[in-house]
Coordinates of C-alpha atoms in Angstrom, one line a residue:
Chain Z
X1 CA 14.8 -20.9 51.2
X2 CA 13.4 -18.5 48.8
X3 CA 15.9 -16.4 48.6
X4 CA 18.6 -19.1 48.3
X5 CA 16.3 -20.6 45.1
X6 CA 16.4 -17.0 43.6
X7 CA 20.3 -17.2 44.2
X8 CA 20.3 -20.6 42.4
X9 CA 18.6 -19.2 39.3
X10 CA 20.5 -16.7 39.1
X11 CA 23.6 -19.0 39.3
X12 CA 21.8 -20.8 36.6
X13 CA 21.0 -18.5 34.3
X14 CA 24.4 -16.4 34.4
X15 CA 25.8 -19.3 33.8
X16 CA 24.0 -20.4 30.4
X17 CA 23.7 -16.8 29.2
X18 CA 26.6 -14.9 29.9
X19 CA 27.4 -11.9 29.7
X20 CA 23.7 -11.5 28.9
X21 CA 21.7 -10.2 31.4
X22 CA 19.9 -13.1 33.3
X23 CA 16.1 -11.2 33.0
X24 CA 17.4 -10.8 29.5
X25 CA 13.5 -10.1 27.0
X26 CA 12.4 -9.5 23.8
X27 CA 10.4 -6.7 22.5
X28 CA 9.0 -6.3 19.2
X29 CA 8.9 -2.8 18.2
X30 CA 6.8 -1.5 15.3
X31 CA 8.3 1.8 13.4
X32 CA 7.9 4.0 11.2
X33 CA 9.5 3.2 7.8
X34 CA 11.6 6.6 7.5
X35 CA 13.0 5.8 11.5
X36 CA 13.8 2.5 10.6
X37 CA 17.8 2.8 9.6
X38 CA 18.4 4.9 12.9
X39 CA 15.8 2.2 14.6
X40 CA 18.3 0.0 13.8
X41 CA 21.1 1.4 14.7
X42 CA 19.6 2.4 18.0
X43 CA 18.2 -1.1 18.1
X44 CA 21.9 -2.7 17.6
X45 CA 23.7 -0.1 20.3
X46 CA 20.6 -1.0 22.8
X47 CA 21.1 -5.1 22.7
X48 CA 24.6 -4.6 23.2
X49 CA 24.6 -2.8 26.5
X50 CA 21.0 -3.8 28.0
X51 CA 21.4 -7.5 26.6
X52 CA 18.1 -7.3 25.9
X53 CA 17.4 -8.2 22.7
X54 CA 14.6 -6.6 20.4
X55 CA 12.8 -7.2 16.7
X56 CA 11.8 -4.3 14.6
X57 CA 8.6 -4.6 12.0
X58 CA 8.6 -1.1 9.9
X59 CA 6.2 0.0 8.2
X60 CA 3.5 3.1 7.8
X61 CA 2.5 4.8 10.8
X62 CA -0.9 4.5 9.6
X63 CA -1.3 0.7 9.2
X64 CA 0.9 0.2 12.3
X65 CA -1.9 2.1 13.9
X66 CA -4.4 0.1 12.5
X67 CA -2.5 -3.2 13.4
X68 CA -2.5 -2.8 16.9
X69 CA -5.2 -1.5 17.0
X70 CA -6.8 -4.6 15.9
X71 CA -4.3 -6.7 18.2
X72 CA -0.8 -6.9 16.8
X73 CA 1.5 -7.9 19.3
X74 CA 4.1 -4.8 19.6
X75 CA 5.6 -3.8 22.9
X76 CA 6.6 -0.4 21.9
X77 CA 5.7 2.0 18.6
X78 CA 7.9 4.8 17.3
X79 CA 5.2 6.8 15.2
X80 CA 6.5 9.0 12.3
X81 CA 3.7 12.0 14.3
X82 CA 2.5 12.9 17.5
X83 CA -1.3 12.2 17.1
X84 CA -0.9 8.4 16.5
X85 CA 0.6 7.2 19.6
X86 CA -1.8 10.3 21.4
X87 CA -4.9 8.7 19.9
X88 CA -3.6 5.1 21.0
X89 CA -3.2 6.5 24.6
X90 CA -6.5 7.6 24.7
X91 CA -7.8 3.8 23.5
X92 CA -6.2 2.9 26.1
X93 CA -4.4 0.6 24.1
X94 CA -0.8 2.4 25.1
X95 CA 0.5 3.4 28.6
X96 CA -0.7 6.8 29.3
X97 CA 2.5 9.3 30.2
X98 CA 4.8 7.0 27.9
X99 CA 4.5 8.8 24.9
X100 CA 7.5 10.7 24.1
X101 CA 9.2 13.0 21.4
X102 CA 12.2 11.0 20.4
X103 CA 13.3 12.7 17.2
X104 CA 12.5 15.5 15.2
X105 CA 12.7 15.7 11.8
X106 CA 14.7 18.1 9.6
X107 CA 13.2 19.2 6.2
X108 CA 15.6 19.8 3.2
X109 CA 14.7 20.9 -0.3
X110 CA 16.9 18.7 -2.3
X111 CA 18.2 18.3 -6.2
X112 CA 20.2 15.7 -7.8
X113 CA 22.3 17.9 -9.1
X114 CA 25.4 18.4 -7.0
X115 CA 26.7 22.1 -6.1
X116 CA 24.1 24.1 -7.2
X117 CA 22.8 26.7 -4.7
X118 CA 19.2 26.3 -3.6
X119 CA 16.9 28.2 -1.5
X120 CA 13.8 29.5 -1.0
X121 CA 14.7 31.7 -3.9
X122 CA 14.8 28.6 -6.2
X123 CA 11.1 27.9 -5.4
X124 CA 10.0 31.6 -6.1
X125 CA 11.8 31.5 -9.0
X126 CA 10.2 28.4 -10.3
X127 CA 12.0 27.4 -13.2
X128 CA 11.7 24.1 -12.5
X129 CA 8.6 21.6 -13.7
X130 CA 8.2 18.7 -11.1
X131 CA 8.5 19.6 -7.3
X132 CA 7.8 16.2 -5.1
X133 CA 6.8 15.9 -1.8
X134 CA 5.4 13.7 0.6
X135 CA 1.5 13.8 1.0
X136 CA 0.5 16.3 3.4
X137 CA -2.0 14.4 4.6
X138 CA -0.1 11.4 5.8
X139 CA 3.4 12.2 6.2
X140 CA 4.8 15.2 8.7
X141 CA 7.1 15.9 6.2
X142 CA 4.4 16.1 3.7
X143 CA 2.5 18.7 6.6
X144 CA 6.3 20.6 6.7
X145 CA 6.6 21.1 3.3
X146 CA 3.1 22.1 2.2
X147 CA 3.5 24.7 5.2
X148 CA 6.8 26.2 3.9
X149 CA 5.1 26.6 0.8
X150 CA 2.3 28.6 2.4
X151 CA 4.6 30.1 4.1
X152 CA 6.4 31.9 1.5
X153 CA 3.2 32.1 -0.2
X154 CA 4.1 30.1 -3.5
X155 CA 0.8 27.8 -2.8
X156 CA -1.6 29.2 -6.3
X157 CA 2.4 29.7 -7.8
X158 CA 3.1 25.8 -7.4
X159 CA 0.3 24.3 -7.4
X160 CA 0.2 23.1 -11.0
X161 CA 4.3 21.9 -10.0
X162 CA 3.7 19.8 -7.2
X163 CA 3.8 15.8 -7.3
X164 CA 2.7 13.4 -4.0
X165 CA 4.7 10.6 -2.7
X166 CA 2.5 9.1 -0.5
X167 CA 5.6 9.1 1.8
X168 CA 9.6 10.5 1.9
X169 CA 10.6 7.3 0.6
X170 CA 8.7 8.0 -2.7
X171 CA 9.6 12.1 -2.7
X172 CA 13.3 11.0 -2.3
X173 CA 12.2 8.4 -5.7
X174 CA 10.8 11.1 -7.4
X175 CA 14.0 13.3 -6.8
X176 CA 17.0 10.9 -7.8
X177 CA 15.1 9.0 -10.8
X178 CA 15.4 12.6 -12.3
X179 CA 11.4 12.7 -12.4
X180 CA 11.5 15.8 -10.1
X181 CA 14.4 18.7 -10.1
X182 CA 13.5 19.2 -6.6
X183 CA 12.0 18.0 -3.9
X184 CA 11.1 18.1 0.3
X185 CA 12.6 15.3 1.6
X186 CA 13.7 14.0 5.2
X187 CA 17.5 15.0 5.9
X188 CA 18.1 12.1 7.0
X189 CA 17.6 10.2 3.4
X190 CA 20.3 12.4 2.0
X191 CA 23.1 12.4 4.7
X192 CA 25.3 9.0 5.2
X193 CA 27.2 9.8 8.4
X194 CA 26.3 13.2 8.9
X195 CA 27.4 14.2 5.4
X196 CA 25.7 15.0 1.9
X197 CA 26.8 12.4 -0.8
X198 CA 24.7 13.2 -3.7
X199 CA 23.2 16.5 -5.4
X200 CA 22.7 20.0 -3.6
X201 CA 20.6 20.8 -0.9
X202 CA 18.7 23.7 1.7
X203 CA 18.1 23.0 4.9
X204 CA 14.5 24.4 5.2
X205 CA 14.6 26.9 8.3
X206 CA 12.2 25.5 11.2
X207 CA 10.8 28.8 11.2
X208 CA 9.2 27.7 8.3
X209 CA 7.0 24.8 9.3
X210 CA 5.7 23.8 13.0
X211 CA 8.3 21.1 14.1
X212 CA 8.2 18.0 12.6
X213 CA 8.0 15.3 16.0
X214 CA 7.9 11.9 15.9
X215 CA 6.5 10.2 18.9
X216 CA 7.1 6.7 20.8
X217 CA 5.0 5.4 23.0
X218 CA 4.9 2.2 25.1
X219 CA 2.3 0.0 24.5
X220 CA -0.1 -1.9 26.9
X221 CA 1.6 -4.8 25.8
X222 CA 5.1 -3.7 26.7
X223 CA 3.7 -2.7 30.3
X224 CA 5.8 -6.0 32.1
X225 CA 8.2 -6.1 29.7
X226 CA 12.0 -5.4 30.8
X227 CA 12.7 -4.6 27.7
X228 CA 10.5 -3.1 26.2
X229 CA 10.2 0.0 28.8
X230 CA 14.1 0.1 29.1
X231 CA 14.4 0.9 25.4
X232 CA 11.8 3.8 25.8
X233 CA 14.2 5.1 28.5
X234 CA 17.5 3.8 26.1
X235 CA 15.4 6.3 23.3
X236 CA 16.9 9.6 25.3
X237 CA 20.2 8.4 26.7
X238 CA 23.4 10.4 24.8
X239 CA 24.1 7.3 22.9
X240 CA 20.4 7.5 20.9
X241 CA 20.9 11.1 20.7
X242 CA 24.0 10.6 18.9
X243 CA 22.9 8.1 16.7
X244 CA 20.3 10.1 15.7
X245 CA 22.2 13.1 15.1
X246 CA 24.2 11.2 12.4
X247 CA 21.0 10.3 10.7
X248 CA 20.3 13.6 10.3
X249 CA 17.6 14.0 13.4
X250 CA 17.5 16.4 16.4
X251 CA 15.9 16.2 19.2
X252 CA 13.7 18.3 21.9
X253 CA 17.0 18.9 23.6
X254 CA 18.8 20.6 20.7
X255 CA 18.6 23.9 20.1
X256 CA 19.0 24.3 16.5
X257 CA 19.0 20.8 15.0
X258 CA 21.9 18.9 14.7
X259 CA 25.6 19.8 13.8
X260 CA 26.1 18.7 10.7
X261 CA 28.8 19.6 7.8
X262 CA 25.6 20.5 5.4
X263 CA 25.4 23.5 7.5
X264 CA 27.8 25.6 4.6
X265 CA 25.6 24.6 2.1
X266 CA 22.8 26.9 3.5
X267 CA 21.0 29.2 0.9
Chain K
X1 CA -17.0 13.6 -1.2
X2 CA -16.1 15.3 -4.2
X3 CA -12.6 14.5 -4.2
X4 CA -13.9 10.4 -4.4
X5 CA -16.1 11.1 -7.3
X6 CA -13.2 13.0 -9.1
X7 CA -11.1 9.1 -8.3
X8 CA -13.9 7.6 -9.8
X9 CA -14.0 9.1 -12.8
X10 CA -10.1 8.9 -13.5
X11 CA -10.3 5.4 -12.7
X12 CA -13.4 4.5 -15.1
X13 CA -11.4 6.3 -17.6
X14 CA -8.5 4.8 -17.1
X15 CA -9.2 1.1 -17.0
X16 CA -11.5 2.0 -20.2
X17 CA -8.7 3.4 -22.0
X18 CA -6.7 0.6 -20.7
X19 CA -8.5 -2.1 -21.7
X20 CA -9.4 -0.6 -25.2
X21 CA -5.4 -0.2 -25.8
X22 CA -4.8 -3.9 -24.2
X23 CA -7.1 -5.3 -26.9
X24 CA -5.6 -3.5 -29.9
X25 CA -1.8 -4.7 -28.4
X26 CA -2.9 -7.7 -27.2
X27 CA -4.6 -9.6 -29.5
X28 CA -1.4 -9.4 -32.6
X29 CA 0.8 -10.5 -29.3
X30 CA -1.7 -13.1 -28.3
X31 CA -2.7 -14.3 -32.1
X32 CA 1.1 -14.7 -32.9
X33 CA 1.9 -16.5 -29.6
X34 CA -1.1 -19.0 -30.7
X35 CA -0.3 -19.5 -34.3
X36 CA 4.0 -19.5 -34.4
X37 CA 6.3 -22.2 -34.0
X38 CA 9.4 -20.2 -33.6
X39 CA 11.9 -21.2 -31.5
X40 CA 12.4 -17.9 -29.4
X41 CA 8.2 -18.6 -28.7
X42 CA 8.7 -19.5 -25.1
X43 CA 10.8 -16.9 -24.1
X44 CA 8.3 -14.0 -26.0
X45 CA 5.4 -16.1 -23.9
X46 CA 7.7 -15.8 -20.4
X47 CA 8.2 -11.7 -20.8
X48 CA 4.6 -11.3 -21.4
X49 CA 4.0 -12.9 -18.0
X50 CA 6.7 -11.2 -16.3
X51 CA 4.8 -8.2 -15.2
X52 CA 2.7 -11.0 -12.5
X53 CA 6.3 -11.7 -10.7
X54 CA 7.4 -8.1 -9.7
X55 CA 5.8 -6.8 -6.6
X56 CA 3.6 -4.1 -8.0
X57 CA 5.3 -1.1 -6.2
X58 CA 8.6 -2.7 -7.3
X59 CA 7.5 -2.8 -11.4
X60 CA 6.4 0.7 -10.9
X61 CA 9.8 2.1 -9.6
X62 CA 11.0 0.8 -12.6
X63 CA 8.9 2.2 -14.7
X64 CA 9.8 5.5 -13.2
X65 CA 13.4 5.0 -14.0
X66 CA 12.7 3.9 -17.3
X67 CA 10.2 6.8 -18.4
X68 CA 12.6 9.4 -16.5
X69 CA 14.7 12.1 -18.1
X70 CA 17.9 9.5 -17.6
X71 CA 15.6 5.9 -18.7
X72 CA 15.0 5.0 -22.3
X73 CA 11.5 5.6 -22.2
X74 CA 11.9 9.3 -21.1
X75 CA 14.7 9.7 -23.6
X76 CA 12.4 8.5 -26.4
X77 CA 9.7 10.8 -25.6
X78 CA 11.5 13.6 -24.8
X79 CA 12.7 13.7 -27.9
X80 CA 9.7 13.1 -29.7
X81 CA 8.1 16.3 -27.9
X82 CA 5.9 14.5 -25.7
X83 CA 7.8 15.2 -22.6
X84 CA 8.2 13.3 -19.5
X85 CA 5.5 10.0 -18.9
X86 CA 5.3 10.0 -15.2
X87 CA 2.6 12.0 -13.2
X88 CA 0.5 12.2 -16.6
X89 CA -2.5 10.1 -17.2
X90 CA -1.0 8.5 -20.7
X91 CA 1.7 7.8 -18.2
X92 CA -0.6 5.6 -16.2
X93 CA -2.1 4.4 -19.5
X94 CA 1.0 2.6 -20.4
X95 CA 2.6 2.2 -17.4
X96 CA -1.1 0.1 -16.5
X97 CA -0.7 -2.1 -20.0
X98 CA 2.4 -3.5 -19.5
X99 CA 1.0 -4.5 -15.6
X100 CA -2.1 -6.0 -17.3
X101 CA -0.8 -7.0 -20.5
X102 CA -0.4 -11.2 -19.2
X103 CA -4.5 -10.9 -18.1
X104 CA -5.7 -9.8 -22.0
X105 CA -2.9 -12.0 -23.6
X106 CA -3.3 -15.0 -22.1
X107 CA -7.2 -15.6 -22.4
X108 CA -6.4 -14.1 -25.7
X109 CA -4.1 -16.6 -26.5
X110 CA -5.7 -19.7 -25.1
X111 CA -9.1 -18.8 -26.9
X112 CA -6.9 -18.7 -30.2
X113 CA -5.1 -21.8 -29.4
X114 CA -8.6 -23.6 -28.6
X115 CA -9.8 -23.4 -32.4
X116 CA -7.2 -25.3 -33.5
X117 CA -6.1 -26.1 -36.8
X118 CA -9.3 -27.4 -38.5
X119 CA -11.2 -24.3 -39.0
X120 CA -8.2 -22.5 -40.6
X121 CA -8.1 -25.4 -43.3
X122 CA -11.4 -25.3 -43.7
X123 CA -11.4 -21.1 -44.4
X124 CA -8.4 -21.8 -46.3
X125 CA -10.1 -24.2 -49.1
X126 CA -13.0 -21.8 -50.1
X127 CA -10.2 -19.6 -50.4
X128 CA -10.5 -17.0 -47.7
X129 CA -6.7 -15.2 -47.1
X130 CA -5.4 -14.8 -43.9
X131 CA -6.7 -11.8 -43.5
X132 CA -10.2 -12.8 -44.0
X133 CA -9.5 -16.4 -41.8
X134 CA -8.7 -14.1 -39.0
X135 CA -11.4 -11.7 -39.2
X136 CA -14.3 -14.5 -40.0
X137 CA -13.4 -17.4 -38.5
X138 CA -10.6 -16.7 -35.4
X139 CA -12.2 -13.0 -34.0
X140 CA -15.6 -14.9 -33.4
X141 CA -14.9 -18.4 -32.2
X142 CA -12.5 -16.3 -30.2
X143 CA -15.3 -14.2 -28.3
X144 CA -15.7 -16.0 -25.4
X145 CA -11.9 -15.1 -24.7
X146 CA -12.1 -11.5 -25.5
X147 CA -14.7 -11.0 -22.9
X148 CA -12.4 -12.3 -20.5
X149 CA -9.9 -10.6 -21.5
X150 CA -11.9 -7.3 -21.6
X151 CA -13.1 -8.0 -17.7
X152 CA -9.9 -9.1 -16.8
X153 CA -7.7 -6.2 -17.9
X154 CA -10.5 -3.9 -16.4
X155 CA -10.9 -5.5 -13.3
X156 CA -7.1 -5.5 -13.2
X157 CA -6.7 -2.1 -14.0
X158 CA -9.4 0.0 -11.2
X159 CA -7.6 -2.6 -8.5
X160 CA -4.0 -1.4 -9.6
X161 CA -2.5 0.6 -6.8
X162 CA 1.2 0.3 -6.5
X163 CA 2.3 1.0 -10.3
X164 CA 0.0 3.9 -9.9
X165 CA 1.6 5.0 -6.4
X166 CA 4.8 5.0 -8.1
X167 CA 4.6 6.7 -11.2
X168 CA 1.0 8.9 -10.9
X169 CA 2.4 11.6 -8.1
X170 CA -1.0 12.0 -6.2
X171 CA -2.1 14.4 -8.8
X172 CA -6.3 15.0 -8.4
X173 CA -8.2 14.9 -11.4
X174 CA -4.6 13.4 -13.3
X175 CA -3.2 10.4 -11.5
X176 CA -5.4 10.1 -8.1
X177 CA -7.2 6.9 -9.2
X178 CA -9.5 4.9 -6.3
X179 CA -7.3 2.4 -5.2
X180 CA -5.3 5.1 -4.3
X181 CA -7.6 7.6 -2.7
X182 CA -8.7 4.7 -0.7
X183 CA -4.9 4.1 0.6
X184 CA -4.9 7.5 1.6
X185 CA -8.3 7.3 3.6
X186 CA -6.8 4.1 5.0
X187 CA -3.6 6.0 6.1
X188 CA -5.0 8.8 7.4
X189 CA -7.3 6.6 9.8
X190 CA -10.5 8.3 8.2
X191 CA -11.6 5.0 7.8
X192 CA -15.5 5.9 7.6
X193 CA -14.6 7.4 4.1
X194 CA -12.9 4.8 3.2
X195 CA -15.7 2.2 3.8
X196 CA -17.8 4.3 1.7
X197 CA -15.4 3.9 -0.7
X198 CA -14.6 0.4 -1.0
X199 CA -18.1 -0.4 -0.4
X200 CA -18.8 2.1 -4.0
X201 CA -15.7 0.4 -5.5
X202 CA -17.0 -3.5 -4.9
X203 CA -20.9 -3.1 -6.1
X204 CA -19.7 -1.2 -8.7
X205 CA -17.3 -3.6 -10.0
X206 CA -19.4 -6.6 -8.9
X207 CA -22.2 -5.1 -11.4
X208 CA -19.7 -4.8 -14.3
X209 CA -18.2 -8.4 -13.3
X210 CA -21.6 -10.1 -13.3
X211 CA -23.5 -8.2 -16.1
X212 CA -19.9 -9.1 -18.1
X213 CA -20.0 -13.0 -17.4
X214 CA -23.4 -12.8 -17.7
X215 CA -23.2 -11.6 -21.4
X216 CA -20.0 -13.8 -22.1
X217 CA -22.5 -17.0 -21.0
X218 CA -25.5 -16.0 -23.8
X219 CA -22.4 -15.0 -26.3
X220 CA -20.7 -18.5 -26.3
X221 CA -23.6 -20.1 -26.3
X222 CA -24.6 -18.4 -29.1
X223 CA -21.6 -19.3 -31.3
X224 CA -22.6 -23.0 -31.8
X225 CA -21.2 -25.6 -32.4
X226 CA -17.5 -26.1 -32.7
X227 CA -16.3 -27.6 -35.2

């Protein structure tokens, strides 16, 4: 009898929501606001074969944090770090062993000006009066960059040069309103399709910075939800991957970042 | 700790400087909206409240465009010498006076408007000029709306955050005002700091606020009677 009802509902429902999977759920995933064109992307590609269907809210990692935190209902968070998604874990507010890596960022030092040849010379050189980056503080990419500085120890040399976004987004601002000559921003703001569109660029070596990793984790929320923990898995499938590689990430997987046609214009 | 009392600092300076400047600009813009009967008034009176429609952040990224080496702003004072605006504290100075101009002018401009014609006549007949009608008779029946116009483009100015996110760069000592230190704090999940901060931010600013309105209550009662 039981088993005949189940058969009935699944008649039923593969009926009125064909082809869409008949346990077909939403999840609401909170990200990071430099993830959130390959979030969608990935988003888009996901729905289509899972028939799942999910809802992205973007904003900081930090005040994502502090909204579910306080109760915000999010099945799933792609951080723009590692400790934020760590630190939920250990409130217990996200499934312990879900966090995951699912991209790491690539630093470029970036101009506006197209076909000019930049590299770490450029910064020793320093004939330049604005360099922008993200805030160290907040950002990973902020971290990066303030690390490649130390490490080609231009720190005294640039300090008085140096202007904060308080994220990419505002370092990228900086850079293309002309305010800055240079800047460290995310590769993925200046590729479209795996290629560079506007100004000149160096693809910071990684050897340069400790890697820049950007964490998901599934929240306590998301535990029963279909969706939710099939996206985590969807995060690492080849079809993620490659979406990500066109934005300019890599992954854990990779071993030197992603193939890209920048690669020629490498100080 | 250090770093907070540095944000402080800017920020008293800045809303000072800001409010100072406001009042100079303000009160020609605000006196002429009061007084003319131009056709073009209403549309002089809309840009003047503009600044209140644009998402902060938004007005600020516009302002960097603007005062960049490709905007008008930039061009003008790069040719002048001064350089670029952005990431400099006179940048914040003006970028923060066209965000607060509509709080002076409009107080400013209702306070003028409220004396009406009368007065003006009455100046006019024991033959003060117009100089002299503005000085003696529209600056202090006016008070009452300078005060508010003082606390408002203060108040306005230390709770500014995304015009200064835009254009100041993060700079400490330069651009790194409170309501952007705070942000940080916020962000970086050190929220005992940030407590400390806002808790600093809202006594002092309540003490201002209240030893302001309480001053604005003796000085128009002062004033006497209207005529």
């Amino acid at each position: 009898m039981r088993r005949f009802t189940i058969q009935f509902l699944t008649a039923a429902c593969l009926l009125t929501t064909a082809p869409l999977s008949c346990f077909a759920e939403q999840a609401l995933i909170a990200v990071a606001s430099n993830f959130s064109s390959p979030a969608r992307a990935i988003a888009l590609a996901f729905e289509q074969e899972s028939g799942h269907s999910v809802r992205l809210s973007q904003g900081s990692s930090g005040k994502l944090y502090a909204q579910i935190y306080n109760g915000a209902p999010f099945d799933v968070f792609l951080s723009a770090d590692t400790e934020k998604p760590a630190l939920l874990v250990k409130e217990g507010l996200a499934i312990e062993g879900s966090q995951r890596t699912y991209a790491r960022g690539t630093l470029a030092l970036w101009t506006i000006d197209d076909g000019v040849i930049i590299n770490a010379e450029t910064l020793r050189a320093g004939d330049f009066v604005r360099l922008a980056q993200a805030n160290p503080r907040l950002a990973p990419y902020g971290l990066a960059a303030q690390q490649v500085i130390a490490s080609l120890g231009l720190t005294q040399a640039l300090a008085g040069k140096r202007v904060i976004g308080e994220n990419i987004s505002q370092a990228y601002q900086f850079v293309t309103t002309g305010n800055a000559e240079l800047g460290f921003v995310a590769m993925s703001q200046v590729l479209v399709d795996g290629e560079l569109v506007k100004g000149s660029l160096w693809r910071v070596p990684q050897t340069l910075h400790s890697p820049i990793a950007q964490d998901a984790v599934l929240l306590a929320r998301g535990l029963n939800n279909s969706a939710a923990q099939e996206f985590m898995t969807f995060l690492t499938s080849a079809k993620a991957v490659s979406i990500l590689h066109s934005f300019g990430y890599s992954v854990e997987s990779d071993a030197l970042g992603p193939v890209g046609s920048v690669e020629k214009t490498d100080g | 700790m250090d770093e907070n009392l540095a944000a402080i600092w800017l920020t008293l300076r800045l809303a000072a400087t800001v409010t100072l400047v406001l009042l100079l600009v303000g009160t020609p813009i605000a006196w002429w909206l009061a007084r003319t009967r131009v056709w073009f008034k209403g549309a002089i009176a809309a840009i003047v409240a503009l600044p209140l429609v644009l998402p902060p952040t938004v007005l600020g990224f516009y302002l960097l465009l603007t005062m960049g080496p490709n905007g008008p702003i930039g061009a003008l004072t790069q040719s002048l010498g001064i350089g670029l605006l952005p990431f400099t504290f006179w940048g914040l100075v003006i970028a923060s006076c066209f965000y607060s101009l509509p709080f002076v002018v409009q107080p400013l401009q209702n306070a003028f408007e409220g004396i009406g014609e009368r007065p003006f006549e009455v100046a006019a007949t024991l033959r003060a000029g117009p100089w002299d009608r503005f000085a003696s008779v529209a600056l202090p029946l006016a008070k009452p709306g300078f005060i508010t116009a003082a606390i408002l483009g203060f108040a306005h100015t230390v709770g500014e955050f995304g015009v200064v996110l835009m254009i100041g760069g993060n700079i400490p000592g330069v651009t790194r005002v409170v309501s952007v230190q705070l942000y940080d704090h916020v962000e970086a999940l050190d929220y005992g700091q940030a407590h400390w901060l806002s808790g600093a931010l809202l006594l002092f600013s309540f003490v201002v606020l209240f030893s302001l309105y309480t001053f604005n209550r003796r000085a128009s009662s002062s004033v006497g009677p209207r005529v």
